[in-house]
Amino acid sequence: MKKLISRRQFLAAAGVAAAASVLTACGSSSSSTAGSAAGSTAAAGSTIKVGVLAPLTGDVSNYGIAVANGAQLYLDQVNAAGGINGKQIEVITMDEQGDATQAVTCFTQMCDQGITGLIGDVTTGPTLAVVAESQDYNMPMVTASATAQAVTYDAETDTVYANVFRTTFTDPYQGVKMADYAYEKLGYRKAAVIFQKGADYNEGLAENVELEFAANGGEIVASESYSEGDVDFKTQLTTILGKAPEVVFCPNYYEDVGQILSQAADVGLDVPFLGGDGWDGVSDYATADQLDGCYFCANYAVGAAPEFESAYEEKYGESYPNGFAPLGYDAAVTLCYGLEAAEAAGLEAGTDEYKQAVIDGIKNGEIKGATGTFTFDDHNDPVKTAAILTFEAGAAVLKEQY
Amino acid sequence: MTVFFSQLINGLSLGSIYALIALGYSMVYGIILLLNFAHGDIIMVGAYASWVAMNQLGLGPVTAVCASIISCTLLGVIIEKIAYTPLRGAPRISLLITAIGVSFFLEYSAELVFGSGAKVIPAYFESKVFRIGSVNLSLTAIITLLVTVASMLVLTFLVQQTKLGKAMRAVSEDMDAARLMGINVNSTISFTFAVGSALAGIGSVLYCCSYPQATPTMGSMLGLKAFVAAVLGGIGSIPGAMIGGIAIGLCECFVSAIGLSAWKDAVTFAILIVVLLVKPTGFLGRKVQEKV
């Protein structure tokens, strides 16, 4: 049988196979393109094209879907209210599957289709890739949830990516907020810190908590760390107990926080613990007793913006899934704020001047979103209040915006 | 000084758990020269058994403790029958690789069934903290220490004073000669696995008292630490396992206490290397003459 296939035939077959695979690749990427119906009836030229880029499938899709839904909700609201300057917003949504390469591919496709602003990306890795690509287009870009500093600012060359904004607060910012809250609102003066070493999130928060708390005039009496995968924290907690702090900062993720709180009870360390948004979900991992008097901060808490919550539920038939949805909503609010500025200047959508006007508009604007009112600082990071949550009978409840 | 005594208690209760697990390693090694790397994962299954009993079925803590110990014991025997018995005559390296395979099998099965997130195990009893002078002593620590000492005493009695214990010692001395003397080697080995795994079950309950979360991979590091403890004490020796476990527990606590928590695991495994280089038989191990 082998001899029946000549070399030429084999090459031809290989060529066909290769061509087919190329076609399949194109097919799959275009099938992941879901052009929204909103405004598609409007005549060409009277619409503003906006891209939404998010992982809608794959490991991180629960974040991506929340952001995309939140953004879509606001864009639909704007369209229903008559659009911007009488023009409907045409939304091009693409699924980057949580992959950086795919994200860049989607982004360039969107640019080819003529978008004039981007909402996305969602997770830090793909966002960084898109940020690099977006420089060539000077594309106004608002990410809802990428927290890494490098998304808006390159520390090595000390340059800010002028076209990139975000609506989530950064990790260090949370540390500063919690230190201020503990010192000013709760009146603590002696604090200890326990955090996981070798993790950007935990270390970043811990470092900023320590600096800010000390800058306020408080004293950090103990700074203890542990390694990933550790389950025994009694040693560190005993050391902390020996230094008699009034409060312990614990900027870690909820599973570790659960262990730490229950072991703190075991070693007799009976002081409140404070944390960041990694505490979200901790209620299932610690008892009401252990959580009593504890606080943590988050971008958004249930009940902070009831209009957003009810609108989300009305549109999608379920309550908003997590804090990424209001941030996605605010990313859309931010971008539309910039679009309005550009429209007010009478520019033509899609041109370079238009994009620059959008960027300038956002940069100088004051945005009123679901997660609060915010402006942007030198690094294009939002300056905003954090939702401070505490616990009632073991359940996290909104205490105040701070 | 207060902190020193508190850390001592932390070290002793952590060490007790290592000791209980090291005992299982040591007994199995003593009898068939197998490093049963699945031993740590048996503890993981025990923890999930408690979780299922209390959280899913709503049973009481006593039932949950029984469920943990019984499921560990059964699992140990089943693993021995299915995975190790068919390889009795095979080279030791085959047994070792099989043990690693069983370990992975258990971990990923658990991940499939329970998911990779941690499950919180409800408290078996309401923990209290007693103050003795200025030192805090938790009920959990007291129970851990007492149960470990009691398990040790029962085990020593079992091995030294009973007929089954005699058979175990005989099989470990010389399997063929024991068979010729009319000892049922297969059931003796199964019994050894059952006892070792029951100790793992007790260990898992004590572990969950102190660290009330179950994850699919919780057993792997725990097993490795207990393995180091067994080697340190002299693998194959029961009091050695106890001493090794306590030593490793104390060592970890004091390394963390002086602010080197990131080096904790490194120190533990450095001990393993040093022991293997300097005194491979550990504190109490027998010097084994290789048979030619």
mmCIF file with all atom_site columns, C-alpha atoms in Angstrom, chain A residues 169 173-187 212 216 295-299 371-373 383-389 398-402:
data_model
loop_
_atom_site.group_PDB
_atom_site.id
_atom_site.type_symbol
_atom_site.label_atom_id
_atom_site.label_alt_id
_atom_site.label_comp_id
_atom_site.label_asym_id
_atom_site.label_entity_id
_atom_site.label_seq_id
_atom_site.pdbx_PDB_ins_code
_atom_site.Cartn_x
_atom_site.Cartn_y
_atom_site.Cartn_z
_atom_site.occupancy
_atom_site.B_iso_or_equiv
_atom_site.pdbx_formal_charge
_atom_site.auth_seq_id
_atom_site.auth_comp_id
_atom_site.auth_asym_id
_atom_site.auth_atom_id
_atom_site.pdbx_PDB_model_num
ATOM 1  C CA . PHE A 1 169 ? -7.693  49.566 42.606 1.00 0.00 ? 169 PHE A CA 1
ATOM 2  C CA . TYR A 1 173 ? -3.502  50.703 47.166 1.00 0.00 ? 173 TYR A CA 1
ATOM 3  C CA . GLN A 1 174 ? -5.518  48.221 49.232 1.00 0.00 ? 174 GLN A CA 1
ATOM 4  C CA . GLY A 1 175 ? -2.650  47.956 51.703 1.00 0.00 ? 175 GLY A CA 1
ATOM 5  C CA . VAL A 1 176 ? -2.594  51.724 52.129 1.00 0.00 ? 176 VAL A CA 1
ATOM 6  C CA . LYS A 1 177 ? -6.379  51.822 52.595 1.00 0.00 ? 177 LYS A CA 1
ATOM 7  C CA . MET A 1 178 ? -6.387  49.129 55.257 1.00 0.00 ? 178 MET A CA 1
ATOM 8  C CA . ALA A 1 179 ? -3.514  50.708 57.181 1.00 0.00 ? 179 ALA A CA 1
ATOM 9  C CA . ASP A 1 180 ? -5.294  54.076 57.155 1.00 0.00 ? 180 ASP A CA 1
ATOM 10 C CA . TYR A 1 181 ? -8.590  52.521 58.170 1.00 0.00 ? 181 TYR A CA 1
ATOM 11 C CA . ALA A 1 182 ? -7.010  50.643 61.070 1.00 0.00 ? 182 ALA A CA 1
ATOM 12 C CA . TYR A 1 183 ? -5.176  53.717 62.299 1.00 0.00 ? 183 TYR A CA 1
ATOM 13 C CA . GLU A 1 184 ? -7.706  56.452 61.733 1.00 0.00 ? 184 GLU A CA 1
ATOM 14 C CA . LYS A 1 185 ? -11.114 54.789 61.948 1.00 0.00 ? 185 LYS A CA 1
ATOM 15 C CA . LEU A 1 186 ? -10.479 51.883 64.285 1.00 0.00 ? 186 LEU A CA 1
ATOM 16 C CA . GLY A 1 187 ? -7.865  53.676 66.375 1.00 0.00 ? 187 GLY A CA 1
ATOM 17 C CA . GLU A 1 212 ? 1.596   53.331 55.671 1.00 0.00 ? 212 GLU A CA 1
ATOM 18 C CA . ASN A 1 216 ? 0.699   57.343 60.197 1.00 0.00 ? 216 ASN A CA 1
ATOM 19 C CA . TYR A 1 295 ? -12.509 43.799 58.571 1.00 0.00 ? 295 TYR A CA 1
ATOM 20 C CA . PHE A 1 296 ? -11.437 43.593 54.957 1.00 0.00 ? 296 PHE A CA 1
ATOM 21 C CA . CYS A 1 297 ? -11.636 45.873 51.952 1.00 0.00 ? 297 CYS A CA 1
ATOM 22 C CA . ALA A 1 298 ? -12.953 45.161 48.478 1.00 0.00 ? 298 ALA A CA 1
ATOM 23 C CA . ASN A 1 299 ? -13.717 46.989 45.251 1.00 0.00 ? 299 ASN A CA 1
ATOM 24 C CA . THR A 1 371 ? -17.939 51.020 42.604 1.00 0.00 ? 371 THR A CA 1
ATOM 25 C CA . GLY A 1 372 ? -17.872 54.692 43.552 1.00 0.00 ? 372 GLY A CA 1
ATOM 26 C CA . THR A 1 373 ? -16.722 57.993 42.129 1.00 0.00 ? 373 THR A CA 1
ATOM 27 C CA . VAL A 1 383 ? -8.307  57.164 43.131 1.00 0.00 ? 383 VAL A CA 1
ATOM 28 C CA . LYS A 1 384 ? -11.430 55.927 44.824 1.00 0.00 ? 384 LYS A CA 1
ATOM 29 C CA . THR A 1 385 ? -12.990 54.704 48.005 1.00 0.00 ? 385 THR A CA 1
ATOM 30 C CA . ALA A 1 386 ? -12.846 51.084 49.012 1.00 0.00 ? 386 ALA A CA 1
ATOM 31 C CA . ALA A 1 387 ? -15.763 49.136 50.372 1.00 0.00 ? 387 ALA A CA 1
ATOM 32 C CA . ILE A 1 388 ? -14.960 48.146 53.948 1.00 0.00 ? 388 ILE A CA 1
ATOM 33 C CA . LEU A 1 389 ? -16.634 44.932 55.018 1.00 0.00 ? 389 LEU A CA 1
ATOM 34 C CA . LEU A 1 398 ? -20.770 46.283 54.004 1.00 0.00 ? 398 LEU A CA 1
ATOM 35 C CA . LYS A 1 399 ? -19.672 48.573 56.821 1.00 0.00 ? 399 LYS A CA 1
ATOM 36 C CA . GLU A 1 400 ? -18.947 51.730 54.858 1.00 0.00 ? 400 GLU A CA 1
ATOM 37 C CA . GLN A 1 401 ? -17.156 53.241 51.889 1.00 0.00 ? 401 GLN A CA 1
ATOM 38 C CA . TYR A 1 402 ? -13.778 54.553 52.935 1.00 0.00 ? 402 TYR A CA 1
#
